[in-house]
Amino acid sequence: MSKLNQLPHITLILLLLYSSSLPLLVSSAKCHKDDKKALLKLKAGFGNPIDLPWTSDVACCAWYGVICNSITGRVLNIDISSVNLSGTISPAIGDLPMLSEIHIQYAPLLTGSIPYSITKLPLTKLTIRFTALSGPIPAFLGELKDLTDIDLSGNRLTGPIPEPVASLPKLDRLTLFGNKLTGTIPPSLFRGQTRGDLLYLSDNLLTGEIPRSVGDADVAYIYLAGNRFTGDASFLFEGQKNTFEIDLSRNRFEMNMSSLSFTHSLNKLDLSNNRIYGSIPESVATLEGLNTFNVSFNRLCGRIPIGGNMNLFDRYCYTHNKCLCGSPLPSCSA
């Protein structure tokens, strides 16, 4: 074959080599230099852990836990889980102007508090859970008007739930379980919303009554166990709701269970360890999806309903009441 005839083949090979290198060129160009600088400062604040492989010689959009916009190369999401973080969250996190989601979890050596600089961000989701973060929940989180989801569970947070946080207009998931929070639930929580997704405040030191706004919002999952709540929470069961799970156990609620009506979507109901009186409504036996039911350690009387899924629940679900009877407890007297 003449050299002239070889030229098309050489040209084709060169084109293939060039085209195959394009993804690498694009990938390396997708990391915004200012975002990379901010992320490296963030890593330094975490104590430069060896299991967080953020290095300057690799494009930051290829780093573990970093998600970028494919066109602009700006960082949109940080998701760091089970990394040996220590130190604190650097204020440099506020220098990521497009960051909309923060997820940092299972970092028991991470201390300090949430920096004010995050108020510069367009955050929609904030998750910092199972760390050693301490102090009060910052009221300045109320400045993040686009927040829909806050999860600060399993930390060492103290003090009340700030009213500006409860008043966030788009908030539909609030998860704060496993802290040492005190005070009452702000009456503004979920106010004006027709639907909420999750309220998870279990295992704190919260007191007072549940605000009506929680019932009005038709929250799908309500977990308030292990606090010091009081009063009548029967309004949580009023109307045509689409609630799936309610756990009010280990509180000081006082209400007449006889008057409660249950949505057919309900699959979990735990009212144990309260001061609930009356009888168990027959309508409980009509809940086809009910798989968890516990009313032990209350002041209930009367016959336990039969039928439906009631055979799933053993005597420990009814024990230590005033005068409940019928299977699985001893028979009722004639």
Coordinates of C-alpha atoms in Angstrom, one line a residue:
M1 CA 0.0 0.0 0.0
S2 CA 1.4 3.4 -1.0
K3 CA 1.9 6.2 1.6
L4 CA -0.8 8.2 -0.2
N5 CA -3.3 5.4 0.4
Q6 CA -2.3 5.1 4.1
L7 CA -3.3 8.8 4.7
P8 CA -7.1 8.2 5.2
H9 CA -6.4 5.4 7.7
I10 CA -3.9 7.6 9.7
T11 CA -6.5 10.4 9.7
L12 CA -9.2 8.1 10.9
I13 CA -7.0 6.7 13.7
L14 CA -6.1 10.3 14.8
L15 CA -9.8 11.3 14.8
L16 CA -10.7 8.2 17.0
L17 CA -7.9 9.0 19.4
Y18 CA -9.0 12.6 19.7
S19 CA -12.7 11.7 20.1
S20 CA -11.9 9.1 22.8
S21 CA -10.0 11.8 24.8
L22 CA -12.9 14.2 24.7
P23 CA -14.7 12.8 27.8
L24 CA -11.5 13.1 29.8
L25 CA -11.2 16.7 28.7
V26 CA -14.8 17.5 29.5
S27 CA -14.6 15.7 32.8
S28 CA -11.5 17.7 33.9
A29 CA -13.2 20.9 32.8
K30 CA -16.4 20.3 34.8
C31 CA -14.9 21.3 38.1
H32 CA -15.3 24.9 39.0
K33 CA -12.1 26.2 40.5
D34 CA -13.8 28.3 43.2
D35 CA -15.9 25.3 44.3
K36 CA -12.8 23.1 44.4
K37 CA -11.1 25.6 46.6
A38 CA -14.1 25.7 49.0
L39 CA -14.3 21.9 49.1
L40 CA -10.6 21.6 50.0
K41 CA -11.2 24.1 52.9
L42 CA -14.1 22.1 54.0
K43 CA -12.0 18.9 54.0
A44 CA -9.3 20.7 56.1
G45 CA -12.0 21.7 58.6
F46 CA -12.8 18.0 58.8
G47 CA -9.2 17.2 59.8
N48 CA -8.2 16.1 56.3
P49 CA -9.4 12.5 56.8
I50 CA -7.6 9.9 54.7
D51 CA -10.8 8.2 53.8
L52 CA -12.1 11.4 52.2
P53 CA -10.1 11.3 49.0
W54 CA -10.5 14.9 47.8
T55 CA -7.2 15.8 46.2
S56 CA -6.3 18.8 44.1
D57 CA -5.1 16.7 41.2
V58 CA -8.5 15.2 40.5
A59 CA -11.6 17.2 39.2
C60 CA -13.8 17.9 42.2
C61 CA -16.9 16.6 40.4
A62 CA -15.3 13.2 40.4
W63 CA -14.8 13.2 44.2
Y64 CA -16.6 10.9 46.5
G65 CA -19.9 12.4 47.7
V66 CA -19.8 15.4 45.3
I67 CA -22.5 15.9 42.7
C68 CA -22.2 18.7 40.1
N69 CA -24.2 20.3 37.4
S70 CA -23.1 18.5 34.2
I71 CA -23.1 21.8 32.2
T72 CA -21.7 24.4 34.6
G73 CA -19.6 22.2 36.8
R74 CA -20.9 23.9 40.0
V75 CA -21.4 21.7 43.0
L76 CA -25.1 20.9 43.7
N77 CA -25.0 18.2 46.4
I78 CA -22.6 17.0 49.1
D79 CA -23.3 13.5 50.5
I80 CA -20.8 12.2 52.9
S81 CA -21.6 9.1 55.0
S82 CA -19.5 7.0 57.4
V83 CA -16.3 8.9 56.8
N84 CA -13.9 9.5 59.7
L85 CA -14.6 13.2 60.0
S86 CA -13.4 15.2 62.9
G87 CA -13.1 18.9 63.6
T88 CA -16.0 21.1 62.5
I89 CA -18.0 22.2 59.5
S90 CA -16.0 25.0 57.9
P91 CA -17.7 28.3 57.0
A92 CA -16.2 27.6 53.5
I93 CA -19.3 25.5 52.9
G94 CA -21.1 28.8 52.2
D95 CA -18.8 29.5 49.3
L96 CA -20.6 26.9 47.1
P97 CA -23.2 29.2 45.5
M98 CA -25.2 26.4 43.8
L99 CA -25.3 23.9 46.7
S100 CA -28.8 22.8 47.3
E101 CA -28.4 19.6 49.3
I102 CA -26.1 18.8 52.3
H103 CA -26.0 15.2 53.6
I104 CA -23.4 14.5 56.3
Q105 CA -24.0 11.5 58.5
Y106 CA -22.5 8.9 60.8
A107 CA -19.5 11.0 61.8
P108 CA -19.4 10.7 65.6
L109 CA -16.2 12.8 65.9
L110 CA -17.6 15.8 64.1
T111 CA -18.2 18.6 66.6
G112 CA -19.1 22.3 66.7
S113 CA -22.2 23.8 65.2
I114 CA -23.7 24.7 61.8
P115 CA -22.0 27.7 60.4
Y116 CA -24.0 30.8 59.6
S117 CA -22.5 30.9 56.1
I118 CA -24.9 28.3 54.9
T119 CA -27.6 31.0 54.8
K120 CA -25.9 32.1 51.5
L121 CA -26.9 28.8 49.9
P122 CA -30.1 27.8 48.0
L123 CA -30.6 24.8 50.2
T124 CA -33.6 22.6 49.9
K125 CA -32.4 19.7 52.0
L126 CA -30.2 19.7 55.1
T127 CA -29.1 16.5 56.7
I128 CA -26.5 16.4 59.5
R129 CA -27.2 13.3 61.6
F130 CA -25.4 11.0 64.0
T131 CA -22.6 13.4 64.7
A132 CA -21.4 15.2 67.9
L133 CA -22.9 18.5 66.8
S134 CA -24.0 20.4 69.9
G135 CA -25.7 23.5 71.1
P136 CA -29.0 24.9 70.0
I137 CA -30.6 24.5 66.6
P138 CA -29.6 27.8 64.9
A139 CA -32.6 30.1 64.4
F140 CA -30.9 31.4 61.2
L141 CA -32.0 28.2 59.4
G142 CA -35.3 30.0 59.1
E143 CA -33.6 32.3 56.5
L144 CA -33.4 29.3 54.1
K145 CA -36.9 29.8 52.7
D146 CA -36.5 26.9 50.1
L147 CA -35.8 24.2 52.8
T148 CA -38.2 21.3 52.5
D149 CA -36.3 18.7 54.5
I150 CA -34.4 19.1 57.7
D151 CA -32.8 16.1 59.4
L152 CA -30.6 16.9 62.5
S153 CA -31.3 13.6 64.3
G154 CA -28.9 11.7 66.6
N155 CA -26.8 14.7 67.6
R156 CA -26.3 16.5 70.9
L157 CA -28.5 19.4 70.2
T158 CA -30.2 21.3 73.1
G159 CA -32.7 24.0 73.6
P160 CA -36.0 24.6 71.9
I161 CA -37.1 24.2 68.3
P162 CA -36.7 27.7 66.9
E163 CA -39.9 29.4 65.7
P164 CA -38.3 30.7 62.5
V165 CA -37.4 27.1 61.6
A166 CA -40.9 25.8 62.3
S167 CA -42.3 28.6 60.2
L168 CA -40.4 27.7 57.0
P169 CA -43.0 27.9 54.3
K170 CA -42.0 24.8 52.3
L171 CA -41.0 22.5 55.2
D172 CA -42.6 19.1 55.0
R173 CA -40.1 16.9 56.7
L174 CA -38.7 17.7 60.1
T175 CA -36.5 15.0 61.8
L176 CA -34.9 15.9 65.1
F177 CA -35.1 12.6 67.1
G178 CA -32.4 11.5 69.5
N179 CA -31.2 14.9 70.8
K180 CA -31.8 16.7 74.1
L181 CA -34.3 19.3 72.8
T182 CA -36.6 21.1 75.3
G183 CA -39.6 23.3 75.2
T184 CA -42.7 23.0 73.2
I185 CA -43.4 22.5 69.5
P186 CA -43.9 26.0 67.9
P187 CA -47.6 26.5 66.9
S188 CA -46.4 27.7 63.5
L189 CA -45.1 24.2 62.5
F190 CA -46.8 23.2 59.2
R191 CA -49.2 26.1 59.5
G192 CA -51.0 26.8 56.3
Q193 CA -50.0 23.5 54.7
T194 CA -52.5 20.9 53.6
R195 CA -50.0 18.1 53.6
G196 CA -46.8 17.2 55.5
D197 CA -44.7 14.2 55.0
L198 CA -42.8 13.5 58.2
L199 CA -42.6 14.8 61.8
Y200 CA -40.0 12.8 63.8
L201 CA -39.2 14.3 67.2
S202 CA -38.9 11.1 69.3
D203 CA -36.5 10.7 72.2
N204 CA -36.0 14.3 73.3
L205 CA -37.2 16.3 76.3
L206 CA -40.0 18.2 74.7
T207 CA -43.1 19.2 76.7
G208 CA -46.5 20.8 76.3
E209 CA -49.3 20.0 73.9
I210 CA -49.2 19.2 70.2
P211 CA -50.2 22.3 68.1
R212 CA -53.3 22.0 66.0
S213 CA -51.3 22.9 62.9
V214 CA -49.8 19.4 62.9
G215 CA -53.3 17.9 62.7
D216 CA -54.4 20.4 60.1
A217 CA -51.4 19.6 57.8
D218 CA -52.4 15.9 57.5
V219 CA -48.9 14.6 58.2
A220 CA -48.2 11.1 56.8
Y221 CA -45.7 9.9 59.5
I222 CA -45.8 11.2 63.1
Y223 CA -43.3 10.0 65.6
L224 CA -43.3 11.8 69.0
A225 CA -42.4 8.9 71.3
G226 CA -40.2 9.3 74.4
N227 CA -40.9 12.9 75.3
R228 CA -43.0 14.7 78.0
F229 CA -45.9 15.8 75.8
T230 CA -49.3 16.3 77.6
G231 CA -52.9 17.1 76.7
D232 CA -55.4 15.7 74.2
A233 CA -54.0 14.7 70.9
S234 CA -57.2 13.2 69.5
F235 CA -57.3 15.9 66.8
L236 CA -54.5 14.0 65.0
F237 CA -57.2 11.4 64.2
E238 CA -59.9 13.8 63.0
G239 CA -61.2 14.1 59.5
Q240 CA -60.3 12.2 56.3
K241 CA -56.5 12.0 56.7
N242 CA -53.9 10.0 54.8
T243 CA -51.7 9.2 57.8
F244 CA -49.7 5.9 57.7
E245 CA -47.9 5.8 61.1
I246 CA -48.5 7.4 64.4
D247 CA -46.2 6.8 67.5
L248 CA -47.2 8.8 70.6
S249 CA -45.8 6.3 73.1
R250 CA -43.9 7.1 76.3
N251 CA -45.5 10.5 76.9
R252 CA -48.2 11.9 79.2
F253 CA -51.1 12.3 76.8
E254 CA -54.7 12.1 78.2
M255 CA -57.5 11.4 75.8
N256 CA -60.6 9.2 75.4
M257 CA -59.7 6.5 72.9
S258 CA -63.4 5.6 72.5
S259 CA -63.9 8.7 70.5
L260 CA -61.0 8.2 68.0
S261 CA -61.6 7.5 64.4
F262 CA -58.9 6.0 62.2
T263 CA -58.0 6.5 58.6
H264 CA -57.9 3.4 56.6
S265 CA -54.4 4.2 55.5
L266 CA -53.1 3.6 59.0
N267 CA -50.6 0.8 59.4
K268 CA -48.9 1.6 62.7
L269 CA -50.4 3.0 65.9
D270 CA -48.5 3.0 69.2
L271 CA -50.1 4.8 72.1
S272 CA -48.4 2.8 74.8
N273 CA -47.2 4.3 78.1
N274 CA -49.6 7.3 78.3
R275 CA -52.7 8.1 80.3
I276 CA -55.3 7.2 77.7
Y277 CA -58.7 6.0 78.9
G278 CA -62.0 4.7 77.5
S279 CA -62.2 1.7 75.2
I280 CA -60.6 0.5 72.0
P281 CA -62.9 1.4 69.1
E282 CA -64.3 -1.5 67.0
S283 CA -63.1 0.3 63.9
V284 CA -59.5 -0.7 64.6
A285 CA -60.4 -4.2 63.4
T286 CA -61.3 -2.8 60.0
L287 CA -57.8 -1.4 59.2
E288 CA -56.6 -3.8 56.6
G289 CA -53.0 -2.5 56.6
L290 CA -52.5 -2.4 60.4
N291 CA -49.3 -4.3 61.3
T292 CA -48.3 -2.5 64.5
F293 CA -50.7 -1.8 67.4
N294 CA -49.8 -1.1 71.0
V295 CA -51.9 0.4 73.8
S296 CA -50.2 -1.1 76.8
F297 CA -49.6 0.8 80.0
N298 CA -52.7 3.0 79.8
R299 CA -56.1 3.2 81.6
L300 CA -58.3 1.4 79.0
C301 CA -61.3 -0.8 79.7
G302 CA -63.6 -3.0 77.8
R303 CA -63.5 -5.8 75.3
I304 CA -60.6 -6.0 72.8
P305 CA -62.0 -5.9 69.2
I306 CA -61.7 -9.0 67.1
G307 CA -61.4 -9.6 63.4
G308 CA -59.2 -8.1 60.8
N309 CA -55.5 -8.0 61.7
M310 CA -56.2 -8.1 65.5
N311 CA -54.8 -11.6 65.8
L312 CA -51.4 -10.3 65.0
F313 CA -51.1 -8.5 68.3
D314 CA -50.2 -10.5 71.5
R315 CA -51.0 -9.7 75.1
Y316 CA -48.0 -7.4 75.5
C317 CA -49.7 -4.9 73.2
Y318 CA -52.5 -4.6 75.8
T319 CA -50.9 -5.3 79.2
H320 CA -51.1 -3.0 82.2
N321 CA -54.4 -1.3 81.5
K322 CA -57.3 -0.7 83.9
C323 CA -59.7 -3.4 82.8
L324 CA -59.2 -4.6 79.2
C325 CA -60.4 -8.1 78.5
G326 CA -60.8 -10.6 75.7
S327 CA -58.3 -12.4 73.5
P328 CA -55.3 -12.3 73.9
L329 CA -56.1 -11.3 77.5
P330 CA -58.4 -13.3 79.8
S331 CA -62.0 -13.5 78.7
C332 CA -64.5 -10.8 79.7
S333 CA -66.8 -11.7 82.5
A334 CA -70.5 -12.1 81.6

